[in-house]
XYZ file of C-alpha atoms in Angstrom:
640
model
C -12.982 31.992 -21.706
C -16.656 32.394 -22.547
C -15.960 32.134 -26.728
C -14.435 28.580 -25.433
C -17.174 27.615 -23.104
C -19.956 28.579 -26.130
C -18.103 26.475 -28.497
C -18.097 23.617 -26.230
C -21.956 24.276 -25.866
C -22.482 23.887 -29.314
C -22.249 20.143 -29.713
C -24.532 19.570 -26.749
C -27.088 21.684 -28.030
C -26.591 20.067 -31.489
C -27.080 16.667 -29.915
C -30.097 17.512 -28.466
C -31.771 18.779 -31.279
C -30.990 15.665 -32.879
C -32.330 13.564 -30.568
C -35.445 15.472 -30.595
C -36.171 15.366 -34.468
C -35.130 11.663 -34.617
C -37.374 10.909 -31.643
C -40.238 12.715 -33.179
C -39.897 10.920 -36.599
C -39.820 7.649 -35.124
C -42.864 8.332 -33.233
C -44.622 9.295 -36.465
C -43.679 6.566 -39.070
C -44.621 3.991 -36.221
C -48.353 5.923 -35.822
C -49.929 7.047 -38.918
C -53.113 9.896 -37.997
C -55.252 10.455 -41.024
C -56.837 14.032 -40.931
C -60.228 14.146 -41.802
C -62.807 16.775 -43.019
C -66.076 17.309 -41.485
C -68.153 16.023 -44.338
C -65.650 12.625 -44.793
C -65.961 12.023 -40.918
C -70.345 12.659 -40.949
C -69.967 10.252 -44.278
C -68.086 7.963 -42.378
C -70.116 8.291 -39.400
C -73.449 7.804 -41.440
C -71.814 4.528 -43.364
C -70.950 3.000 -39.962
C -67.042 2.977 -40.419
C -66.987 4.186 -37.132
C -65.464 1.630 -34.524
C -64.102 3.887 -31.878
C -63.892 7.238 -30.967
C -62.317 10.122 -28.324
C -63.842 13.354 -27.980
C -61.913 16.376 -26.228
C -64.376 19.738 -26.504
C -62.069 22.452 -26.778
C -63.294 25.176 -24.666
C -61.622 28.426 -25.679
C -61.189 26.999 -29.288
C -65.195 26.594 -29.798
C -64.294 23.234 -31.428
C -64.166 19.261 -30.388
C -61.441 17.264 -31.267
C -62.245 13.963 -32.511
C -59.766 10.860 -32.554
C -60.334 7.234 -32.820
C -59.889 4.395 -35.843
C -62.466 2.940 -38.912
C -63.276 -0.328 -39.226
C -61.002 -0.807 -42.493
C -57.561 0.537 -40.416
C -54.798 -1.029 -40.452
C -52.913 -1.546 -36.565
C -51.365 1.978 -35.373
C -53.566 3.744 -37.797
C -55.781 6.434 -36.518
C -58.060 9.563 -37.512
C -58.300 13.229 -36.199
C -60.652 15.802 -37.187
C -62.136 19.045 -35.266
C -65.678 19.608 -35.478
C -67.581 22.858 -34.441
C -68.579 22.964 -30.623
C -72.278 22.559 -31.006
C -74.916 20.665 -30.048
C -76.241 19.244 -33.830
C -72.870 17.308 -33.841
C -73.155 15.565 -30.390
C -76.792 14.838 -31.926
C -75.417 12.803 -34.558
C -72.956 11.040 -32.948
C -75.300 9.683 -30.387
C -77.543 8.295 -33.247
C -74.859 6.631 -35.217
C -73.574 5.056 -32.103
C -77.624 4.179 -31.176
C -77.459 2.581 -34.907
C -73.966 1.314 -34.796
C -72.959 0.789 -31.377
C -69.327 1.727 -31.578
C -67.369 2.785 -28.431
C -67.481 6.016 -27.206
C -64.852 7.938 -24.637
C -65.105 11.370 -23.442
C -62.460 13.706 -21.574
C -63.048 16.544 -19.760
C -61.287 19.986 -21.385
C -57.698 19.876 -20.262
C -57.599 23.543 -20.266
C -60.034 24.172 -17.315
C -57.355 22.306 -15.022
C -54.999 24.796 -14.214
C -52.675 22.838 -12.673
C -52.240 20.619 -16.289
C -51.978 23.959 -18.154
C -48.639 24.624 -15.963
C -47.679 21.218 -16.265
C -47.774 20.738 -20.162
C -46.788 24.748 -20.303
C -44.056 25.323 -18.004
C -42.791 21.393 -17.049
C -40.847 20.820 -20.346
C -39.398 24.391 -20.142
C -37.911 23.857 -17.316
C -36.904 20.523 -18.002
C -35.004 22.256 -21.126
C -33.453 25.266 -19.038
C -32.187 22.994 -16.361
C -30.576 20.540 -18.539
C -29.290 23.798 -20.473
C -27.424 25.435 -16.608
C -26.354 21.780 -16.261
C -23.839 20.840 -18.894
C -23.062 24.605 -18.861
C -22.114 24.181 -15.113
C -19.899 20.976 -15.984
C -18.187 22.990 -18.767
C -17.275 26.057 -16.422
C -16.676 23.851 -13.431
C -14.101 21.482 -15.850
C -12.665 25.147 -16.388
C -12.300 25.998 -13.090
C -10.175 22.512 -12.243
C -7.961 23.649 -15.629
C -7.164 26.966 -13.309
C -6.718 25.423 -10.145
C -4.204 22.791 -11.634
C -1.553 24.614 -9.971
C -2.672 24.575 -6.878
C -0.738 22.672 -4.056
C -1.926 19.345 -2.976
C -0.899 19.585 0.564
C -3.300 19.321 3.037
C -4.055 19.925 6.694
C -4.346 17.017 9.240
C -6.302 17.486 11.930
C -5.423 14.122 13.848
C -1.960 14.757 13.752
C -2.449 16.727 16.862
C -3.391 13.085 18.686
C -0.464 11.512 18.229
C 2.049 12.406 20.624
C 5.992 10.581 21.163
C 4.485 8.194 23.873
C 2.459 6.757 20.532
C 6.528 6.608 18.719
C 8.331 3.959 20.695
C 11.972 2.581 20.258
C 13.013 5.810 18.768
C 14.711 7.383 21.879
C 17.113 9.414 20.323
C 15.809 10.268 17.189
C 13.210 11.989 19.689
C 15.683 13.969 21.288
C 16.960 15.550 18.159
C 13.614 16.469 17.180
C 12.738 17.920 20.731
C 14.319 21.436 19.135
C 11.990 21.779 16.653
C 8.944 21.159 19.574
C 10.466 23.852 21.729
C 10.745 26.570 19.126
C 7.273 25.996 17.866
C 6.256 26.529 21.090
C 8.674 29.586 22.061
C 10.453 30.976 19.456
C 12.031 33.829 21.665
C 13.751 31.521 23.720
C 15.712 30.874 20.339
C 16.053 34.023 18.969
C 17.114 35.826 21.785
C 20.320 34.265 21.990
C 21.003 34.540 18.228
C 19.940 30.677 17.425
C 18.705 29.982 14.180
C 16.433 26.568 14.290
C 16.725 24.434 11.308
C 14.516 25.091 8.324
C 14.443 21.272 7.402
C 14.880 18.030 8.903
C 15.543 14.947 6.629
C 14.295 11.459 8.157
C 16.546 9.266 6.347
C 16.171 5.159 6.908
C 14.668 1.956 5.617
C 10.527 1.567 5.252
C 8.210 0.827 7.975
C 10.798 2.390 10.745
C 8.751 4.993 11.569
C 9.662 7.863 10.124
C 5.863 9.861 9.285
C 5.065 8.576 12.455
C 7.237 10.561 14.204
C 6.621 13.703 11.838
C 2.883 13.749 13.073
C 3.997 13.581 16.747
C 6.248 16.532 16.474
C 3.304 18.517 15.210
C 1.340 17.096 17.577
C 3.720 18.001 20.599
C 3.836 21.476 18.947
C -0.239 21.700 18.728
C 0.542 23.422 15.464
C -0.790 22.717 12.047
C 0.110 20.150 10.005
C 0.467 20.036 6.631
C 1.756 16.317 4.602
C 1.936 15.759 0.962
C 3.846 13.049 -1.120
C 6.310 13.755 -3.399
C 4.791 12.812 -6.767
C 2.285 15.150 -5.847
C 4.122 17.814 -7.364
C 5.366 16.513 -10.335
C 2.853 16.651 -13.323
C 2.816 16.377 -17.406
C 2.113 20.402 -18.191
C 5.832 22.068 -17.231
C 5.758 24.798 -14.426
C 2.938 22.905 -12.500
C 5.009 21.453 -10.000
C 6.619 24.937 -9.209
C 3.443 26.488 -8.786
C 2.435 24.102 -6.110
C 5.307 24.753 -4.257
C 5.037 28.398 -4.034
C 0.981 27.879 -3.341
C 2.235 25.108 -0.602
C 4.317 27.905 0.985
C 1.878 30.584 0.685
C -0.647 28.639 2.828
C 1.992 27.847 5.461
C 2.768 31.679 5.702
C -1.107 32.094 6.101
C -0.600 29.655 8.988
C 2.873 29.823 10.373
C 4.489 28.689 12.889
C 3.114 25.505 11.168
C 4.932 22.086 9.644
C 5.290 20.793 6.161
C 5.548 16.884 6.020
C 6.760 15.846 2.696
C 6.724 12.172 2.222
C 9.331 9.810 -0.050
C 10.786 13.499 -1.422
C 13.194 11.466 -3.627
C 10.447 11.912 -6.086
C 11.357 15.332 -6.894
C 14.552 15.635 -5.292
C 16.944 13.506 -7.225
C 19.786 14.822 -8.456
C 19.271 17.418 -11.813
C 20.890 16.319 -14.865
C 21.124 12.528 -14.079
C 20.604 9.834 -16.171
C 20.560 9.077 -19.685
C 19.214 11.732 -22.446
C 18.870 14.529 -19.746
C 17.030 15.139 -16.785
C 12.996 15.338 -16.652
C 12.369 19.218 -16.915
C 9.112 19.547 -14.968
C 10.664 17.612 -11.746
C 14.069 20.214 -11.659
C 12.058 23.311 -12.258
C 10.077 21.643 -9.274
C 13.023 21.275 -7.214
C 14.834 24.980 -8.446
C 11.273 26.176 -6.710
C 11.320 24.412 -3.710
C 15.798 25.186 -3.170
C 13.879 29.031 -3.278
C 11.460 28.697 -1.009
C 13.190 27.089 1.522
C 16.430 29.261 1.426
C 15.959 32.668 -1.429
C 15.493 36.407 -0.502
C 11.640 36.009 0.969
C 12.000 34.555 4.841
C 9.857 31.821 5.459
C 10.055 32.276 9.237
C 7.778 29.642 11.351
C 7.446 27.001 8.918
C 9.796 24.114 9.324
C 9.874 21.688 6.657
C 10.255 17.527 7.581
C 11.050 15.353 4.643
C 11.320 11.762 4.607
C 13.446 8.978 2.298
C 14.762 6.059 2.397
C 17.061 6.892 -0.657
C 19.126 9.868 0.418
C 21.924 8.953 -2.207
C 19.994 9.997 -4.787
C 18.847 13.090 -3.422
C 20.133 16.957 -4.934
C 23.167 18.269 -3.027
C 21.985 21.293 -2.931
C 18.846 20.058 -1.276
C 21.199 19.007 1.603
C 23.106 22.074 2.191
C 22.910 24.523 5.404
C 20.537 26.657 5.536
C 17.768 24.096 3.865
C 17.948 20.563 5.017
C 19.949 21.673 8.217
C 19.565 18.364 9.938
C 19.691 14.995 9.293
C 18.102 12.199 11.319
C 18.637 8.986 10.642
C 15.850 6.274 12.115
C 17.094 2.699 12.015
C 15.768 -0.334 12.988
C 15.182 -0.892 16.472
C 16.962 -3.060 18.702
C 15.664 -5.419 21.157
C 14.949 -2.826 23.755
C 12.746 -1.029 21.352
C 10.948 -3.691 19.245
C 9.666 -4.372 22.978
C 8.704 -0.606 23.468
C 6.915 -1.051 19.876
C 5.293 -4.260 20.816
C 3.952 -2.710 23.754
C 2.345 0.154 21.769
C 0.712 -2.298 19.191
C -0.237 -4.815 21.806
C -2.724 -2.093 23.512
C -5.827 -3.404 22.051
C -5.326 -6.807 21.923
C -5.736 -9.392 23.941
C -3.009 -12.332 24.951
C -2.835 -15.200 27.061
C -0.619 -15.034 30.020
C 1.910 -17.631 28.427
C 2.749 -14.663 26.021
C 6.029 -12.484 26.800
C 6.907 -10.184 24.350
C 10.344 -9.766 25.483
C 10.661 -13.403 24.413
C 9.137 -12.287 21.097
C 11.513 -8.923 20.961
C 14.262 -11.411 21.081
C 13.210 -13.285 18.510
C 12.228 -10.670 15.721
C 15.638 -9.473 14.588
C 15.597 -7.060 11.837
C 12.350 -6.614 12.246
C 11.047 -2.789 11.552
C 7.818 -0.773 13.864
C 5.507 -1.868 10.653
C 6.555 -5.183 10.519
C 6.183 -5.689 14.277
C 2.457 -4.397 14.172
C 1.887 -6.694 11.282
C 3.245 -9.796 12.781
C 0.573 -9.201 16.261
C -2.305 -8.149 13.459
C -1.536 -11.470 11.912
C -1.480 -13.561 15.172
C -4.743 -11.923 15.820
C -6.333 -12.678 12.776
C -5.153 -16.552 13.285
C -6.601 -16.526 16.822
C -9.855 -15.439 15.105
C -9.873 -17.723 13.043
C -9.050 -20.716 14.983
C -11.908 -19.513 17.507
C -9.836 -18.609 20.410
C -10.152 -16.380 22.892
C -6.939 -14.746 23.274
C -3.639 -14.804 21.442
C -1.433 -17.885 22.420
C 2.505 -18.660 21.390
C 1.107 -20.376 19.042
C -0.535 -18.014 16.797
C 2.732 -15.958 17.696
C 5.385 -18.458 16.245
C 2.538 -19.380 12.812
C 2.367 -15.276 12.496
C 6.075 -15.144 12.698
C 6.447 -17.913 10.025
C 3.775 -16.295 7.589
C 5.351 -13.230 7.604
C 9.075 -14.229 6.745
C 8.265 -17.156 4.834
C 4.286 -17.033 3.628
C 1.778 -19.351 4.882
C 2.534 -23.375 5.730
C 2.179 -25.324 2.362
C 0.059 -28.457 4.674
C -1.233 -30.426 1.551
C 2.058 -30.013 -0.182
C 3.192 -34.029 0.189
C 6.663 -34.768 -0.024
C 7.921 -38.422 -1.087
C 9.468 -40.081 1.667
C 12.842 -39.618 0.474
C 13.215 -35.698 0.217
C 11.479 -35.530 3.816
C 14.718 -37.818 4.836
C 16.902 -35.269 2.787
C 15.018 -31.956 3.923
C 14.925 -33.367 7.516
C 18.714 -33.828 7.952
C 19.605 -30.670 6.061
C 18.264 -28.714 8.433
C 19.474 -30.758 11.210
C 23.118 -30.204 9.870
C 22.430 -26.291 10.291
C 21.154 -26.881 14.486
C 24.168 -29.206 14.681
C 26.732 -26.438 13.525
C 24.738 -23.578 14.997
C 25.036 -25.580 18.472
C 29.174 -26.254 18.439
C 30.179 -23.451 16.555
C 30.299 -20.141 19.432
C 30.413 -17.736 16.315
C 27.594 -19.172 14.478
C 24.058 -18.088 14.027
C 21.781 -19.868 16.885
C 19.047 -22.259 15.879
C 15.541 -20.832 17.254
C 13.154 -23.293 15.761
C 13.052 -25.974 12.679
C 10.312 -26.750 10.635
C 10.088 -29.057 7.765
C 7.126 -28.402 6.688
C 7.149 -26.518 3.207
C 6.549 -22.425 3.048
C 6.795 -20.330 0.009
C 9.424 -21.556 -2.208
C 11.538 -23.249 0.419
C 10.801 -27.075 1.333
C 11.874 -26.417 5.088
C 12.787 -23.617 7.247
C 15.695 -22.910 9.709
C 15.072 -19.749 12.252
C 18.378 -19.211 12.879
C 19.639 -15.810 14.844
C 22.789 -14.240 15.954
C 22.738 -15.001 20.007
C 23.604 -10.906 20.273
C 22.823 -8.154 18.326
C 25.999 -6.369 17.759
C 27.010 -3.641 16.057
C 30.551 -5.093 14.263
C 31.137 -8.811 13.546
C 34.833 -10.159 14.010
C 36.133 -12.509 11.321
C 35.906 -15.193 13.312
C 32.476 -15.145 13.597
C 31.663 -14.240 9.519
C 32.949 -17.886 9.287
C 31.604 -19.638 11.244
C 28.188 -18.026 9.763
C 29.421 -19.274 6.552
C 30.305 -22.419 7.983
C 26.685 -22.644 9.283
C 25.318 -21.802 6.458
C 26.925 -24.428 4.468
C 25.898 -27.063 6.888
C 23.005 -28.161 5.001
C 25.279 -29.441 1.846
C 27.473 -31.080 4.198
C 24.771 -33.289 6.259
C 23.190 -34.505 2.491
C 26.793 -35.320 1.343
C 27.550 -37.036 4.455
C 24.188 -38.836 4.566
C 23.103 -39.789 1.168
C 26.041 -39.064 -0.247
C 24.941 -36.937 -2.938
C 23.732 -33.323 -3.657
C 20.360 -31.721 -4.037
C 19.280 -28.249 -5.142
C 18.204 -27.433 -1.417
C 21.117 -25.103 -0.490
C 21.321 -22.799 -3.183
C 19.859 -20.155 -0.857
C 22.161 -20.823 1.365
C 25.430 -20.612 -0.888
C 24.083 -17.492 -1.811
C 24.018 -16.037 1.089
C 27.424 -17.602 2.041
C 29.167 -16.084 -0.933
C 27.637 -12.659 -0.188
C 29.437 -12.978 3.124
C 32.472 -14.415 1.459
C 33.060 -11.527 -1.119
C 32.593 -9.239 1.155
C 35.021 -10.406 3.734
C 37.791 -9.818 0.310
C 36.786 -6.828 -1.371
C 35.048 -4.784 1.540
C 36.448 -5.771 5.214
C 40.315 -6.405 3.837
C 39.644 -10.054 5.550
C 42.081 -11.784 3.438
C 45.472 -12.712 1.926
C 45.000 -9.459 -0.242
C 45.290 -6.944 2.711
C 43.385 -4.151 4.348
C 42.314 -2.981 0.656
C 38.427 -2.062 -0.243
C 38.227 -3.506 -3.955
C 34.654 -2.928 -3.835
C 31.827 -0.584 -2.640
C 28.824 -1.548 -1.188
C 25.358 -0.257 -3.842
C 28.398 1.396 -5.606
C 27.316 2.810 -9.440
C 25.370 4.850 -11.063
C 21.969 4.678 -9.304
C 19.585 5.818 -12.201
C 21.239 3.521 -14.945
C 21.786 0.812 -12.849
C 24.058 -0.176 -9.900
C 26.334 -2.395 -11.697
C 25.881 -0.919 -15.685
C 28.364 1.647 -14.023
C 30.375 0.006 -11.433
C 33.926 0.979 -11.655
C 37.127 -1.344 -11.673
C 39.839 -0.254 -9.676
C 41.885 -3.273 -9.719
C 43.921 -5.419 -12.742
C 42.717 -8.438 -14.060
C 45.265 -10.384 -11.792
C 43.721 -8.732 -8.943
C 40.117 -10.011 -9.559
C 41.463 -13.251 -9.937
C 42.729 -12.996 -7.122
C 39.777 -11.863 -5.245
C 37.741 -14.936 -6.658
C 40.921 -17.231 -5.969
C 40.166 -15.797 -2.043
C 37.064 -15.923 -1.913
C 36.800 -19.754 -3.151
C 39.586 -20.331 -0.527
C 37.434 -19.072 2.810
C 34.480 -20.928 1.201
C 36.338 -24.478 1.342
C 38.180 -23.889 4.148
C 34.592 -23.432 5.826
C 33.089 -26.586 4.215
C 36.189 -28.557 5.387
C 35.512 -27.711 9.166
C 31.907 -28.177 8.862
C 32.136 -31.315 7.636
C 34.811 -32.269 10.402
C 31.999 -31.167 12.856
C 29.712 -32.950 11.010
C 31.471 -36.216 11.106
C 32.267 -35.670 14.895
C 28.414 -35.234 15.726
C 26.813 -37.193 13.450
C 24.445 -39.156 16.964
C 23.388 -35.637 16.948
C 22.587 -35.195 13.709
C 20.983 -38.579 13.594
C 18.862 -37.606 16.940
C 17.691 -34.370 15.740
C 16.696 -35.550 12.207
C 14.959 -38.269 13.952
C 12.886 -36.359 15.855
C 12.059 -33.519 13.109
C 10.815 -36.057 10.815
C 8.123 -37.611 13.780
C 7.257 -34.119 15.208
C 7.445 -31.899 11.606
C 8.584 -29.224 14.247
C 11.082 -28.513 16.740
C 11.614 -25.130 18.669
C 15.153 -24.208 20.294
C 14.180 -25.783 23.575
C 13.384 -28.888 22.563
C 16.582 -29.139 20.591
C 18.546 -27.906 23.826
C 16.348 -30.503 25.770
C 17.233 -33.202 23.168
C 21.050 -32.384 23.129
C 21.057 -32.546 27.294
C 19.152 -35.254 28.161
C 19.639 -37.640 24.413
C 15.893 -37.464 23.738
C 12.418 -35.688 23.517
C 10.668 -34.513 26.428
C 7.493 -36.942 27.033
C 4.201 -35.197 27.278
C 3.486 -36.685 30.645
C 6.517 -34.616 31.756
C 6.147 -31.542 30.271
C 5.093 -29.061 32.261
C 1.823 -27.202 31.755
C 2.308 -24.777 28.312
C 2.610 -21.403 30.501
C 5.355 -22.585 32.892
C 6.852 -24.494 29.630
C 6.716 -20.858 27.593
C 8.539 -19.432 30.390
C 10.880 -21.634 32.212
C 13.634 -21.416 29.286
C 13.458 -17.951 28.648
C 14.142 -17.149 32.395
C 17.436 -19.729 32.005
C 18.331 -17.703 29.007
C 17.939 -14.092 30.869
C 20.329 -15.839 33.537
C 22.837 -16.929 31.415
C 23.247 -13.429 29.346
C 23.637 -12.197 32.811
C 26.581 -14.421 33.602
C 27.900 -13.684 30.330
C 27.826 -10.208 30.765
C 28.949 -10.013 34.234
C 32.203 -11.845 32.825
């Protein structure tokens, strides 16, 4: 180690040298000193060549030292000459300058200052010895990194202990099966007195943004025990056998610190499955992995440390990473419902401020498939809008723009449309509200907007009117058919087509091929043709996707397929056709307000019109007057 940290001295010390000897022979060819004798300076001090002079007596030398230029010098061009320290020579250079009056300057001996002896003496070697310990610091610290490269990246949160499961809301029973881990951190004998082993890893499986660190802080902090998170990719370097050191140094604190927690975040990173994909697996990640299947369940006993994991791709994950004895548990966090996207609401809502028009069970309802992190970002953004529009509390208003922004992006306002695609955008969306309105199993209409957002040209909010956990076949068509109901109101109108529903096919089709090849929903019998994210996940889902069926068979699918997707069409346009006052009303109306929410349209399909301003109540009682007829009628409907 030091032969390599002298070597890598050597071109430093090289450099500077270089710099010095460049540095000085700059300085000389730009200032040329002649040296003079004592008889050529009297000579030229006799002849009056003199034209300025410096004298510096030299003390302990017994000399002066004489600088300064003659009259026939050339710019930068200077003599020097030492004379003896006596007082014939100061004679003569007072009478030439009496005959000659040439300028005279006179310095004191630097050498009887002390403090300028040090400074000229010892100043530069410092200089020199500190820049020397400097770069031969950097070289020994870069060494010391290269040996702690295999040290674990882990590290200890000291907040975690602040967040507690009254902070992690809508997640009641994913809290429950966590509650375990809490109560052996806390008493272990409890456990092992009656035999019990407690899990030595719990995997939080589900989509982003549900929550699942979240709740890995507030088990440690219910526990008051240390904390320890680290991603992943943290592990997994260039240099082979890095990785696995980290682990064992990642378990060798935790001993130091047990009964403790290891949080290890998106652990698909270095968990996937060895020996996958094309050309071989990646050596430094499975030697990783081989490490961390040791640690977790070899011959050393890890005893108090309890290992959290999160991913929201557990297909790809090792088996034997999910085995007893490691990964014990899994817990999977879904999205909430509406019962706990109001518990999350509440959490994020803490801080901010609202006006009293502002229910967020009304906005629970309306954020299906909404996840905890998209909830906080939708009140963050309604915030930021009420800042900005110089109000002082959040209103329905920023609510319903937040809400827009975040599924769609921001309202396109100096987009222009020509008059004729406003007719065309206007009644295609009115066709979906019509459908949505006499069709039970079809999604529900919550607001319509034509007024352009991302890539789309209008925007239909429309929502199942329950969140269920299964879907009947029944209402899968009459989804489709609401979904196609845009097509069918251009057709019926203008009679012609546009490029404005190709969203919407898509998403029909989805629902279409599913119904054949997943649910058995057809002609072709109770028969899964297809898997849902089947294939080979690290070469592609569908470079691998299997065939299990003939070449009559997928003809047949598609021949099914085609046939609920026209049978659909055909009764939305018969609904169509019977409602067209209603379409006409509500496309009316959408393109003189831009805007309609679902209880205008429900006020527009009662009473045959718009409510006038001069009616309308005042905007809290308007906010909540509809929502509590809604509550009453889901309580009729589930009283029957």
């Amino acid at each position: 180690m030091k032969k390599n940290v002298k070597k890598s001295l050597l071109p430093y010390l090289f450099l500077f040298i270089l710099m010095l000897t460049i540095l000085y022979f700059v300085s000389s060819a730009n200032n040329k000193v002649n040296i003079l004798s004592y008889n050529e300076f009297v000579n030229a001090l006799d002849s009056g060549k003199v034209e300025e002079m410096n004298i510096i007596p030299k003390t302990n030398a017994r000399v002066y030292e004489l600088t300064g230029t003659l009259k026939n010098y050339k710019e930068n061009e200077s003599f020097f000459v030492r004379v003896p320290l006596s007082d014939e020579v100061i004679a003569k250079v007072m009478k030439a300058n009496d005959d000659y009056d040439f300028k005279i300057i006179t310095e004191s001996d630097p050498s009887s200052n002390s403090f300028w002896v040090v400074f000229i003496n010892v100043v530069p070697m410092l200089i020199l010895i500190g820049a020397t310990f400097f770069i031969f610091s950097k070289q020994v610290g870069g060494a010391g990194k290269s040996m702690d490269f295999g040290r674990s990246r882990a590290k200890l949160n000291e907040d975690s202990k602040k967040i507690k499961f009254d902070k992690v809301a809508g997640l009641k029973e994913e809290k429950e099966e966590v509650q375990e881990l809490i109560d052996f951190l806390k008493n272990p004998k409890k456990f092992q007195k009656l035999g019990a082993r407690i899990p030595k890893g719990v995997l939080l499986v589900g989509p982003p943004g549900t929550g699942k660190t979240l709740l890995a802080r507030a088990v440690a902090g219910e526990a008051n025990v240390p904390f320890y998170y680290i991603s992943g990719s943290d592990f997994v370097e260039l240099f082979v056998g890095v990785g696995a050191s980290r682990v064992r140094d990642m378990f060798r604190q935790a001993k130091n610190n047990a009964p403790c927690l290891i949080f290890i975040d998106e652990i698909d990173a270095v968990g996937r499955q060895r020996g996958s994909g094309i050309g071989g697996g990646h050596d430094e990640r499975e030697q990783t992995l081989n490490q961390l299947l040791t640690e977790m369940d070899g011959f050393g006993a890890n005893e108090g440390i309890i290992i959290i994991a999160a991913t929201n791709r557990p297909d790809v994950l090792d088996p034997a990473l999910l085995r007893p004895g490691r990964f014990d548990r899994q817990v999977t966090v879904n999205l909430p419902d509406v019962k706990g996207r109001e518990e999350i609401l509440k959490v994020h809502a803490q801080n901010k401020i609202f006006a009293k028009n502002v229910k967020l069970s009304y906005i629970a309802k309306r954020t299906v498939g909404f996840s905890g992190a998209d909830l906080e970002n939708l009140l963050n953004e309604a915030a930021l809008l009420a800042v900005r529009r110089n109000k002082s509390a959040i209103t329905m208003a920023e609510i319903d723009e937040a809400h827009d922004r975040v599924l769609m992006g921001p309202a396109k306002k100096s987009h222009k449309y020509t008059e004729k695609e406003k007719r065309v955008v206007a009644y295609h969306e009115a066709g979906h509200a019509v459908v949505g309105l006499k069709l039970d199993g079809a999604n529900e209409v919550q607001k319509i907007t034509i007024v352009p957002r991302g890539a789309a040209g209008g925007y239909n909010l429309m929502l199942p009117k329950e969140e269920t956990y299964l879907q009947t076949k029944n209402e899968l068509l009459h989804t489709i058919s609401g979904l196609l109901a845009g097509r069918v109101a251009e057709e019926e109108i203008f009679k012609e087509m546009t490029t404005g529903a190709h969203n919407d096919f898509e998403k029909a089709t989805k629902i279409a091929r599913a119904m054949v090849t997943e649910y058995g929903m057809s002609d072709l019998g109770p028969v899964q043709f297809e898997q849902r994210e089947s294939g080979n996940v690290f070469l592609g889902r569908d470079y691998t996707k299997s065939r299990n069926f003939s070449s009559q068979v997928a003809f047949e699918i598609d021949q099914e397929q085609r046939k609920i997707i026209n049978e659909c069409y055909e009764v939305t346009r018969k609904i169509i056709r019977q409602n067209k006052d209603l379409l006409e009303l509500i496309a009316t109306s959408l393109l003189e307000h831009e805007t309609l929410t679902k209880e205008q349209i429900d006020y527009l399909v009662q009473n045959g019109k718009m409510p006038d301003e001069d009616e309308e109540p005042e905007e809290e009682t308007k906010e909540v007057k509809p929502k509590e007829k809604k509550e009453k009628k889901n309580t009729k409907e589930d009283e029957k």
